[in-house]
XYZ file of C-alpha atoms in Angstrom:
623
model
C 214.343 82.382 154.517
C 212.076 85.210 153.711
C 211.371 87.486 157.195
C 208.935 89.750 155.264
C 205.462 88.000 155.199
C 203.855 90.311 152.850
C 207.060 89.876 150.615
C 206.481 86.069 150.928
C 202.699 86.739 149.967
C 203.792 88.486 146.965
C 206.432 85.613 146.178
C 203.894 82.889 146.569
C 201.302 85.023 144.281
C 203.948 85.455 141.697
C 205.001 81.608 141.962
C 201.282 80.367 141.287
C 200.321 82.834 138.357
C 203.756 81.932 137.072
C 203.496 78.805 137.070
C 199.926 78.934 135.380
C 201.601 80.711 132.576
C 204.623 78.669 131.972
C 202.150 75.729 131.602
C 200.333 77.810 129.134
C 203.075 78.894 127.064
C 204.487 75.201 127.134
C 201.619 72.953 127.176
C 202.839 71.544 130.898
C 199.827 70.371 133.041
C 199.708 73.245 135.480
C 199.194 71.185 138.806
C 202.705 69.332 138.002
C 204.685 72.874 137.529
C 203.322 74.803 140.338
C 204.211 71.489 142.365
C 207.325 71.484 141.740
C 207.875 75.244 142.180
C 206.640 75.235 145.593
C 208.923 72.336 146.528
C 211.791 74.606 144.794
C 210.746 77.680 147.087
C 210.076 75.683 150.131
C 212.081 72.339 151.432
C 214.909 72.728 148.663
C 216.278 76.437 148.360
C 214.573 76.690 152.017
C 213.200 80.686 150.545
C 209.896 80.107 152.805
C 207.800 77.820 155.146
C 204.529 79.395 154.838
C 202.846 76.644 157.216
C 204.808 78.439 160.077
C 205.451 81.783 158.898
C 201.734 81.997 158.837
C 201.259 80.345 162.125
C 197.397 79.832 163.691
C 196.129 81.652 159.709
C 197.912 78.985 157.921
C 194.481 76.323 158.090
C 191.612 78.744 158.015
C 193.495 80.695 154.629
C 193.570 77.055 153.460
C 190.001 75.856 154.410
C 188.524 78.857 152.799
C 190.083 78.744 150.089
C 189.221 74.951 149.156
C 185.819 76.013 150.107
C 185.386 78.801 147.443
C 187.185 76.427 145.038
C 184.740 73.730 145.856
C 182.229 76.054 145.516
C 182.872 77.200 142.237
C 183.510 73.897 140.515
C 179.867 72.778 141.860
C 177.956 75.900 140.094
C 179.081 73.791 136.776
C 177.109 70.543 138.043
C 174.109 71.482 136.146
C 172.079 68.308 135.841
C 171.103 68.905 132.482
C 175.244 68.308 131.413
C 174.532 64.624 132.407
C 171.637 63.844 130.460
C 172.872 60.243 129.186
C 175.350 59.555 131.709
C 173.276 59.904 134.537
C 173.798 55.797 135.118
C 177.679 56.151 134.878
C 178.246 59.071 137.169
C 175.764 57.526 139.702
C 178.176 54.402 139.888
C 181.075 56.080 139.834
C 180.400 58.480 143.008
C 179.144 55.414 144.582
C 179.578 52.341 143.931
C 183.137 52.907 142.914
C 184.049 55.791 145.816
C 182.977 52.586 147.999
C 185.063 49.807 146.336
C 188.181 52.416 146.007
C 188.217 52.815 149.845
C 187.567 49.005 150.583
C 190.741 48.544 147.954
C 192.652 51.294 149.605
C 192.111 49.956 152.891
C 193.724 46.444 152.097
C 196.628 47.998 150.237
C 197.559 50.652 153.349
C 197.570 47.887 155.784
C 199.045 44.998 154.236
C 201.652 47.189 152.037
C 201.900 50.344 153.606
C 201.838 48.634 156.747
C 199.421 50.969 158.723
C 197.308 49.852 161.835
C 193.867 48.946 160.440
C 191.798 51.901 162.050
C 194.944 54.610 160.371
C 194.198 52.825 157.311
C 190.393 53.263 157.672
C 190.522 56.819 157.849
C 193.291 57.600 155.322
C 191.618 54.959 152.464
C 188.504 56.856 153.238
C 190.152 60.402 151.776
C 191.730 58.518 149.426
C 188.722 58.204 147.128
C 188.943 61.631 145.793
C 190.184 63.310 143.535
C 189.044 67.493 143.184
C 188.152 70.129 140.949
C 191.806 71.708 141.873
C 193.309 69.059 139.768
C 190.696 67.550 137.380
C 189.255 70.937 135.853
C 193.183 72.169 134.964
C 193.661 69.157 133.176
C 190.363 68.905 131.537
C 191.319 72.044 130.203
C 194.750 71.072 128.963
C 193.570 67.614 127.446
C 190.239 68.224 124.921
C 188.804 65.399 126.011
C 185.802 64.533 124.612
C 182.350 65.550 125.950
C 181.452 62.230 127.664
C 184.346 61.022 129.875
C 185.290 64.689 130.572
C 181.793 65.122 132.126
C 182.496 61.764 134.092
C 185.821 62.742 135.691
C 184.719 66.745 135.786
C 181.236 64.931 137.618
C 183.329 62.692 139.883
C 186.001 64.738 140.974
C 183.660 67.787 141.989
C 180.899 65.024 143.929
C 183.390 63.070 145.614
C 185.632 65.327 147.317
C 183.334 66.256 150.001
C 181.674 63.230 150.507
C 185.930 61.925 150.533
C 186.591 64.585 153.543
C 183.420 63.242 155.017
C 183.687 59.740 155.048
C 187.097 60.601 156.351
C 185.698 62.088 159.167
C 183.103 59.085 159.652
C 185.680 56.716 159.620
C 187.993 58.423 162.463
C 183.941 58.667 164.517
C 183.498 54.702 163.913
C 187.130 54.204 164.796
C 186.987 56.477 167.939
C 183.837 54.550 168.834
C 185.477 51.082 168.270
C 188.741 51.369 169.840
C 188.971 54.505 171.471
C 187.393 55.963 174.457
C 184.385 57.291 173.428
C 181.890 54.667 173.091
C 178.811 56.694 172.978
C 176.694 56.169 170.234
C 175.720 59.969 170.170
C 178.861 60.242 168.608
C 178.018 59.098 165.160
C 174.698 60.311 165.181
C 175.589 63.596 166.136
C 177.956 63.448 162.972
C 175.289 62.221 160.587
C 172.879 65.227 161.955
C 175.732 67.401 161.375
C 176.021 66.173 158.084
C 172.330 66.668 156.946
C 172.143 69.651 158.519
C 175.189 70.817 155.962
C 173.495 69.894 153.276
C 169.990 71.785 154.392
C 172.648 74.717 155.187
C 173.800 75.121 151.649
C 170.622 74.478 150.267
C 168.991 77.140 152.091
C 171.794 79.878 151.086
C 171.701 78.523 147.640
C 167.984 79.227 147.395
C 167.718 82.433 149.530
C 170.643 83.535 147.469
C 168.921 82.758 144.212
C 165.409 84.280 145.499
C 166.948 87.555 146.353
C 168.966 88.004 142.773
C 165.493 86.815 141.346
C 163.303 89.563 143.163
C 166.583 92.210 143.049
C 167.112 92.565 146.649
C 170.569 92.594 145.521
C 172.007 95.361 143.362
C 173.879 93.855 140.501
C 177.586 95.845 141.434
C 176.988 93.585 145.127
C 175.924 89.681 143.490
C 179.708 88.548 143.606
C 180.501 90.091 147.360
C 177.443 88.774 148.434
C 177.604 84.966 146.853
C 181.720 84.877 148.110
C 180.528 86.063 151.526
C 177.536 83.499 151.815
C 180.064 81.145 150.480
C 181.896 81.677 153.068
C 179.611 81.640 156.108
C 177.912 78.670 154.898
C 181.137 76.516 155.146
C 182.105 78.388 158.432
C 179.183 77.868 159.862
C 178.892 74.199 158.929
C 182.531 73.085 159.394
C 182.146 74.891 163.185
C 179.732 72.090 163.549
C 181.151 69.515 162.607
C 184.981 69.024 160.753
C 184.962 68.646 156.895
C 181.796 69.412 156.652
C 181.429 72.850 155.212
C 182.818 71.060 151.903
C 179.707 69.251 151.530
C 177.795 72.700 152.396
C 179.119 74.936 149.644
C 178.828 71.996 147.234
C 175.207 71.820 147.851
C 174.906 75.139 148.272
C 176.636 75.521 144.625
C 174.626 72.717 142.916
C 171.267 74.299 143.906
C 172.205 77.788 142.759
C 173.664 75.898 139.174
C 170.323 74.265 138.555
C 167.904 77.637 139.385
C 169.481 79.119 136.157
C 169.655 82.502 136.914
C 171.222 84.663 134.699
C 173.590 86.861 137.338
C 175.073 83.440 138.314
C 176.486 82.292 134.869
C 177.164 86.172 134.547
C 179.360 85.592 137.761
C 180.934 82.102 136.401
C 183.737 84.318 134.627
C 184.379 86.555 138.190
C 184.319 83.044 140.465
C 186.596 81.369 137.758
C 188.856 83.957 137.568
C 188.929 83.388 142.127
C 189.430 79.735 141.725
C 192.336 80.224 139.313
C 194.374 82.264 141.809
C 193.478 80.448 145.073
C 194.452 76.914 143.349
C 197.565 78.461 142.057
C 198.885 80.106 145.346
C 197.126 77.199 147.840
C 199.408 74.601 145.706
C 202.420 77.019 145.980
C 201.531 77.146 149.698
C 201.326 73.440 150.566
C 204.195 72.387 148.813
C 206.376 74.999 149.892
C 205.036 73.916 153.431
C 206.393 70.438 153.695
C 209.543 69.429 155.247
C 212.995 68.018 153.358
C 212.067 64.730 156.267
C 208.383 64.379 154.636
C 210.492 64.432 151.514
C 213.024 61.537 151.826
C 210.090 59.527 153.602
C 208.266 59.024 150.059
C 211.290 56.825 149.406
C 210.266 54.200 151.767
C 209.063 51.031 149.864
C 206.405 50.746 151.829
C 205.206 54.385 150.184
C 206.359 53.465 147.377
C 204.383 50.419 146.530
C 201.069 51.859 148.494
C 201.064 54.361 145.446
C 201.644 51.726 142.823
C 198.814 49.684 144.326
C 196.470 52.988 144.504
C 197.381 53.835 140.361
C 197.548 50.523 138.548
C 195.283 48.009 141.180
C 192.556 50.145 142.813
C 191.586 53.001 140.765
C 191.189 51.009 137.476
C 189.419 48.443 139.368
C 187.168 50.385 140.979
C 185.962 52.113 137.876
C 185.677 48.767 136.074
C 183.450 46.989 138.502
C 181.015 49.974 138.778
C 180.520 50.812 135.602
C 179.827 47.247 134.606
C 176.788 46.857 132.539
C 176.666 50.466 131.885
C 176.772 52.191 128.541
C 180.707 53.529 128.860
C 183.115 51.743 125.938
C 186.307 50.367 126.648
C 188.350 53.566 126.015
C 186.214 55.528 128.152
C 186.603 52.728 130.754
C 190.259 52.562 130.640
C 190.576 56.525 130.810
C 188.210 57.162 133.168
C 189.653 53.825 135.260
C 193.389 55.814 134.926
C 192.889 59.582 135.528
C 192.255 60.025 139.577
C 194.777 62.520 140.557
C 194.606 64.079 144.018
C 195.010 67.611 144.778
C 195.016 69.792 147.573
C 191.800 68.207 149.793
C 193.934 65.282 149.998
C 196.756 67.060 151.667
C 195.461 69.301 153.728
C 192.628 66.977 155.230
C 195.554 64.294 155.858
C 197.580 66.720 157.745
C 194.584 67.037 160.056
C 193.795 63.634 160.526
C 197.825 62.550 161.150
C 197.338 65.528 164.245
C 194.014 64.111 165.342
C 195.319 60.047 165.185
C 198.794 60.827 166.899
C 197.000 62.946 169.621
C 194.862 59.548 169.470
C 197.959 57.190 170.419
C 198.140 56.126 166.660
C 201.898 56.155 166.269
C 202.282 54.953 162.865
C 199.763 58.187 161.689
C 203.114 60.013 161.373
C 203.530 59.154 158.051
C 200.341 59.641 156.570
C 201.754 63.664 155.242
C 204.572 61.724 153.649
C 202.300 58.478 152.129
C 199.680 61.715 151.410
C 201.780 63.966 149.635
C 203.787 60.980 147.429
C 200.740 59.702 146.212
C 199.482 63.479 145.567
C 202.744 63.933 143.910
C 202.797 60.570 141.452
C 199.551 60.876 140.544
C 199.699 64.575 139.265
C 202.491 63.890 136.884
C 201.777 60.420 135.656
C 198.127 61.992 134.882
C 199.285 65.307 133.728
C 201.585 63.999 131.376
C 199.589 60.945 130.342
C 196.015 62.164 129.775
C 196.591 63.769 126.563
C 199.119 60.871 125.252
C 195.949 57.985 126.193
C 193.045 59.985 125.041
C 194.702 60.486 121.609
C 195.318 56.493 121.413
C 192.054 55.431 122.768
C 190.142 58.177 120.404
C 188.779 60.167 122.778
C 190.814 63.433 122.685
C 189.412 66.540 120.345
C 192.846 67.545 120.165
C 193.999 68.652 116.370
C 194.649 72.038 114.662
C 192.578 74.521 116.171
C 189.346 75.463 114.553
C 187.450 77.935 113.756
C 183.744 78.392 114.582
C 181.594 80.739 111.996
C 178.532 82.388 113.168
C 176.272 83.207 110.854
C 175.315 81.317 107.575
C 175.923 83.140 104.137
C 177.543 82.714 100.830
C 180.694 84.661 102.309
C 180.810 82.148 105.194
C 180.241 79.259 103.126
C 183.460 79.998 100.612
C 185.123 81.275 103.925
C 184.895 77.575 105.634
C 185.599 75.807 102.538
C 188.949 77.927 101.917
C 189.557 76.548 105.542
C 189.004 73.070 104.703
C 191.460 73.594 101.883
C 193.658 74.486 104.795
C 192.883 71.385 107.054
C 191.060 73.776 109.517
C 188.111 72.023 111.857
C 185.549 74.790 110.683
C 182.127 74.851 111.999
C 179.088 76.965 110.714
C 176.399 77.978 112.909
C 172.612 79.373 112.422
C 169.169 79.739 113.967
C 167.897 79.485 110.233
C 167.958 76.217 107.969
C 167.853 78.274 104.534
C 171.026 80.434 105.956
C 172.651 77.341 106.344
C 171.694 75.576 103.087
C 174.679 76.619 100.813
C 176.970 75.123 103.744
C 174.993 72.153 103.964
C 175.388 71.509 99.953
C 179.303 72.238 99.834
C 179.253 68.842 102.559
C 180.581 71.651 105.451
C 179.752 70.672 108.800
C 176.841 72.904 110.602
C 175.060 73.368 113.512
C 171.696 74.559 113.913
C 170.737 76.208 116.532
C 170.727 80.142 118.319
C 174.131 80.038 119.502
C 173.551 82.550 122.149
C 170.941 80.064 123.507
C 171.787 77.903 127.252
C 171.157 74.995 125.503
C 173.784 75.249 122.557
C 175.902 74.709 126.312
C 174.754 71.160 125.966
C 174.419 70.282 122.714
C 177.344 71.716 120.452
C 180.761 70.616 121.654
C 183.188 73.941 121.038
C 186.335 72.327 122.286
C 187.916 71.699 118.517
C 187.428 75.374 117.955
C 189.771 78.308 119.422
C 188.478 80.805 117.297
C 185.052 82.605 116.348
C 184.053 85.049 113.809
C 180.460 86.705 113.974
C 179.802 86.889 110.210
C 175.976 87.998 110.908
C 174.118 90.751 108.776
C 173.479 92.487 112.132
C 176.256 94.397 113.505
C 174.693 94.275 117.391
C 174.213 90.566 117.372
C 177.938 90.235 116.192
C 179.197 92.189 119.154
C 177.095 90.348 121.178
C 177.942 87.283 120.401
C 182.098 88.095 120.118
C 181.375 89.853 124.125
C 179.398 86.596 125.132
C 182.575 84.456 124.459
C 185.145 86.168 125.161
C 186.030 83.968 128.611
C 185.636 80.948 126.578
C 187.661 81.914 123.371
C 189.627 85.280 124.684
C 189.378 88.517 123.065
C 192.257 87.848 120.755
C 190.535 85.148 119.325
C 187.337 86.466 118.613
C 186.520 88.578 115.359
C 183.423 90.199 113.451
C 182.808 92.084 111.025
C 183.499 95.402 109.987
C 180.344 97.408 110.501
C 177.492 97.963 107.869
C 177.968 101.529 106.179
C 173.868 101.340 106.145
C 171.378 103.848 107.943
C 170.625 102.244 111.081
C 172.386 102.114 114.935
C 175.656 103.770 115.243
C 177.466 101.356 117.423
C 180.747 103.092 116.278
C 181.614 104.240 119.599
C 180.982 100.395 121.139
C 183.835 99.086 119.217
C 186.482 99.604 121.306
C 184.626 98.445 124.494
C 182.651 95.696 123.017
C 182.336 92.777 120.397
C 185.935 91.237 119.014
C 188.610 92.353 116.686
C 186.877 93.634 113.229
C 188.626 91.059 110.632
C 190.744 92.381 108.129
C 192.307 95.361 107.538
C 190.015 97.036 105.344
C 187.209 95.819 107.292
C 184.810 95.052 104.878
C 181.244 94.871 105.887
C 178.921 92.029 105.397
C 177.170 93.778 102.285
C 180.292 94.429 100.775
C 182.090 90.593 101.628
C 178.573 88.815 100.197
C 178.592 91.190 97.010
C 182.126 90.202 96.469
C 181.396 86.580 96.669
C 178.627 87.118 94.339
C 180.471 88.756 91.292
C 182.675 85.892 91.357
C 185.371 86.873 94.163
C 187.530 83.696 95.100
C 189.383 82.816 97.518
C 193.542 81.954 96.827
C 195.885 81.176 98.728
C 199.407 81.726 98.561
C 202.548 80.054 100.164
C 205.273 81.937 101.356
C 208.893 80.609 100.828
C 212.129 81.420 100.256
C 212.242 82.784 97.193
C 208.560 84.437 97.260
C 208.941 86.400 100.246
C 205.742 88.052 101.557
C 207.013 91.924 100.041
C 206.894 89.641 96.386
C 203.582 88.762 97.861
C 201.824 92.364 98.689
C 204.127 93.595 95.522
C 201.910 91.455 93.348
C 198.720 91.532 94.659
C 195.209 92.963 93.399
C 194.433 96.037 94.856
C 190.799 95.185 95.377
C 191.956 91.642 97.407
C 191.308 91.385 100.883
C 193.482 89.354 102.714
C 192.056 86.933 105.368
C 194.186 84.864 107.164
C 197.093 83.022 107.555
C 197.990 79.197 107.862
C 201.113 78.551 110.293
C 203.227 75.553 109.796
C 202.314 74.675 113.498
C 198.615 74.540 112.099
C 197.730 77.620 114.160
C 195.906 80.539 112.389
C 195.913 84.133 112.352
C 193.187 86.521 110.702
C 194.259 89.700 109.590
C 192.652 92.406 111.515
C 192.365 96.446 111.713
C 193.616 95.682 115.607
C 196.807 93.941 115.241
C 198.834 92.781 112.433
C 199.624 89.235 111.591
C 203.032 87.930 110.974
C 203.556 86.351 108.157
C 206.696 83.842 107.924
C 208.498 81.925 105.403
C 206.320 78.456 105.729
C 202.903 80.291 105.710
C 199.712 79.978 104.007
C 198.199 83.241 103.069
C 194.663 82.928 102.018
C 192.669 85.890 100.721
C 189.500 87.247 99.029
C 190.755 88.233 95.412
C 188.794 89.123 92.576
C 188.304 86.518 89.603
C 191.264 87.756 87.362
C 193.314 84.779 86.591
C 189.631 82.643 86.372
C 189.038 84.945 84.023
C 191.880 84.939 81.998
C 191.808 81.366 82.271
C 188.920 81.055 80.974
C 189.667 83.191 78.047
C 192.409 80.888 77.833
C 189.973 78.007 77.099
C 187.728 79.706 74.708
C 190.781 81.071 72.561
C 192.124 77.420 72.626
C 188.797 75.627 71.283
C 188.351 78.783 68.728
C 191.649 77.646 67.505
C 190.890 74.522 67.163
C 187.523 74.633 65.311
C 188.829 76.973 63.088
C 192.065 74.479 62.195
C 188.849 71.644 61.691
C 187.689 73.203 58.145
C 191.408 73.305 56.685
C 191.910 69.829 57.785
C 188.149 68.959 55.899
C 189.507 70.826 52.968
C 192.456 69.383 52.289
């Protein structure tokens, strides 16, 4: 056991980020490998207890962090994202939140064998499923735009109103069969709850108003939006349990749908929160529980409840209330399969098995164990599964990563054909139709639209492509554009080009702090890549092997060729860049911007041949 608590801090830091990048560098779902390191660190090798090494801080760190998490998830829930699916996410928060707990009530009595008013309350919580789990593995998965939205939609909405109803239930069965009768009770609890969602709707609008009018200097938006954050669920859940959740969701919804521009400016800061406090608040839960809570998962009695809960009630639920709606099959059966719970689950359960004990409800003492297997189950047979279903039911994106060109132009144009060549997902994007035309004719896909504009956010899907290149004629918008995306794609992903060697701004000293990596070595301007393209400049490509080792490769080639990118045998790619040199391995692709030579001589080729040949024709008439 660790007697240092700001070593164990450290440890449990180190454990989450860890664990996010060994999920990264392996494809693991994240949830399912910082699980399983906190259980490593905590009940196995017995290294910490943070629950009680943390003593009377342990809850509120917990709380507030699920709060800004919460938070953060909800400034996504624009409405505009569920412009067709409006009908679908309406049932699915409702209709089928209420069939999951009437489902979930049946199974925890009859085969989990709880008391009915234990199984009330826990079926209740039951229903959700959280942005700590769902938005990791909507990253992992490329799922398509339309049941991402749906479980993204769900998972953020029905947390709170999970905790909530929760809370209702334990009022209703406190008012049933325990000693308070009064009435007040429950109305007091649904004034409480109103009076949350007021709460965050007033700090989501006064917040708004003051970054509007600029009460607030830019260098204090994200202190003072974390800090509202925070008082609005303190205030609220001082009210009334559980619900400050449904406070900073409202709060977060409201502030997502004003469109300000220092909020999505802030998305990047809050995301970057969320990431750590899911990572260590995982680490800390699981590391919390007991090798007892452990062994009790094995009961049979567990053990079917969470059979019941994947295979019976979820895809149930989501089949009944999404009848007669729009959704297909596949999204159906995906939607009806991913519900994994997270970290609202457990740490709401462990309140309510303290509150129903304290109650005289014995058999509440397993509801950590029954919480945390189901938790558990459903984080790896979702983490593991999601990407495996939505490639068989055709709704993953997943395939060799793309590339997404900005700016339409003849380089562009031969650019995302050479990656065609390559079976590359290419995309090329303009504000102007005749920029776009040669694309359009060579049967490349296109979008049109100002890419820099909110609602290219709704209506171009980027998840096929990982990388961008700003292939403008304006060296300012291509920095712009590589800075705008750089939390989407990462700076190593991101490329422009070299800048014009015309009169005009001299951004040269914004380089290095701004915009992406220049592409190529030589970094050639858009003049000078266009002019190329012009005179007849194509673009070859050249495999590496064995015997014709890269050194053959530069050995041999033009001097005036500029070499572009390379084609991995694990259908990654790399584009040669001033910044950072790509490695080039026996298996690769090199493709690269050479001048016409060998058409040339080919074509010579062809006019010598048919020279030949019509001089041969008069000897033959002759003879």
């Amino acid at each position: 056991m660790i007697d240092s608590l700001l070593l164990e801090l450290m440890l449990v830091g180190l454990l989450g980020i860890g664990s996010q990048w060994i999920s990264w560098r392996f494809r693991l779902p994240a949830i399912v490998v910082m699980s399983i390191v906190g259980l490593l660190a905590g009940p196995v090798f017995g290294l910490m207890n943070p629950e009680q090494d943390f003593g009377n801080l342990y809850s509120p760190i917990i709380s507030l962090a699920v709060a800004v998490i919460l938070f953060e998830g909800s400034l996504n829930l624009d409405f505009k994202e569920v412009k067709g699916l409006g009908r679908p996410v309406f049932r699915v928060v409702t209709f089928g939140a209420f069939i999951s707990w009437v489902l979930g009530l049946l199974a925890a009595h009859y085969v989990a064998g709880l008391s009915w008013a234990v199984a009330f309350v826990i079926a209740a919580l039951f229903i959700v499923t959280g942005p700590t789990v769902i938005l990791p593995l909507l990253r992992q998965s490329k799922l398509k735009p339309r049941p991402a939205k749906i479980l993204k939609w769900e998972g953020i909405i029905v947390d709170p109103i999970g905790a909530l109803l929760a809370v209702f239930a334990f009022e209703i069965t406190e008012f049933l069969v325990g000693t308070n009768h009064s009435p007040m009770a429950l109305l007091s609890f649904f004034l409480a709850a109103i009076f949350a969602v007021m709460l965050g709707y007033a700090c989501g609008k006064g917040v708004g108003w003051m970054f509007e009018t600029g009460y607030v200097p830019e260098y204090l938006k994200s202190p003072v939006v974390l800090t509202v954050v925070i008082a609005c669920f303190t205030i609220a859940d001082e009210i009334t349990h559980e619900t400050g959740l449904l406070s900073v969701t409202a709060m977060g919804m409201t502030l997502a749908n004003m469109h300000i521009s220092s909020i999505a400016d802030m998305k990047h800061f809050k995301e970057s929160i969320s990431l750590l406090l899911t990572s260590t608040i995982f680490v800390l839960l699981t590391a919390s529980l007991t090798r007892e809570t452990l062994l009790q998962i094995f009961n049979i009695e567990i053990i079917g409840f969470v059979l019941l809960m994947l295979f019976v009630v979820r895809p149930l639920s989501i089949f009944v209330s999404t009848w007669g709606t729009d959704l297909s099959r596949p999204e159906k059966l995906l939607v009806g399969w991913i519900a994994p719970r997270g970290i609202v689950a457990l740490t709401v359960s462990g309140y309510f098995a303290g509150v129903l004990l304290d109650a005289g409800f014995e058999d509440a003492s397993i509801l950590i164990s029954l919480t945390f297997a189901l938790v558990f189950t459903t984080v790896v047979a979702h983490g593991f599964s999601i990407g495996w279903l939505s490639k068989k039911l055709g709704l993953s994106m997943e395939g060799p990563p793309g590339v997404l060109l900005v700016g339409g132009s003849k380089f562009t144009t031969k650019l995302a054909k050479a990656l065609q060549d390559v079976k590359v997902p290419v995309l090329v994007s303009d504000s102007s139709w005749e920029r776009l035309s040669s694309a359009r004719a060579e049967g490349i896909k296109s979008y049109h639209g100002e890419i820099l504009s909110e609602q290219t956010e709704y209506k171009l899907d980027m998840t096929p492509y990982e990388y961008m290149l700003a292939a403008t004629e304006f060296d300012s918008y291509n920095a712009l554009v590589c800075t705008t995306f750089v939390p989407e794609f990462g700076r190593n992903n991101l490329f422009q080009l070299s800048l014009s060697k015309r009169e005009g701004d001299k951004l040269e000293d914004l380089v290095h702090t701004i915009g992406g990596r220049v592409l190529s070595k030589v970094g050639a301007s858009w003049e000078e890549l266009n002019t190329m393209v012009e005179h007849g400049y194509v673009f070859r490509r050249t495999n590496i092997t064995e015997r014709y080792t890269y050194r053959d490769y530069l050995n041999n080639i033009d001097d005036q060729a500029i070499q572009i990118f390379v084609k991995k045998p694990s259908k990654k790619v790399e584009f040669f860049s001033e910044e950072i040199e790509a490695r080039v391995e026996q298996g690769d692709v090199v493709v690269s911007l050479t001048p016409p030579k060998k058409e040339l001589e080919k074509i010579q080729e062809k006019l010598e041949r048919q020279r030949k040949a019509k001089d041969k024709q008069p000897e033959a008439e002759s003879e």
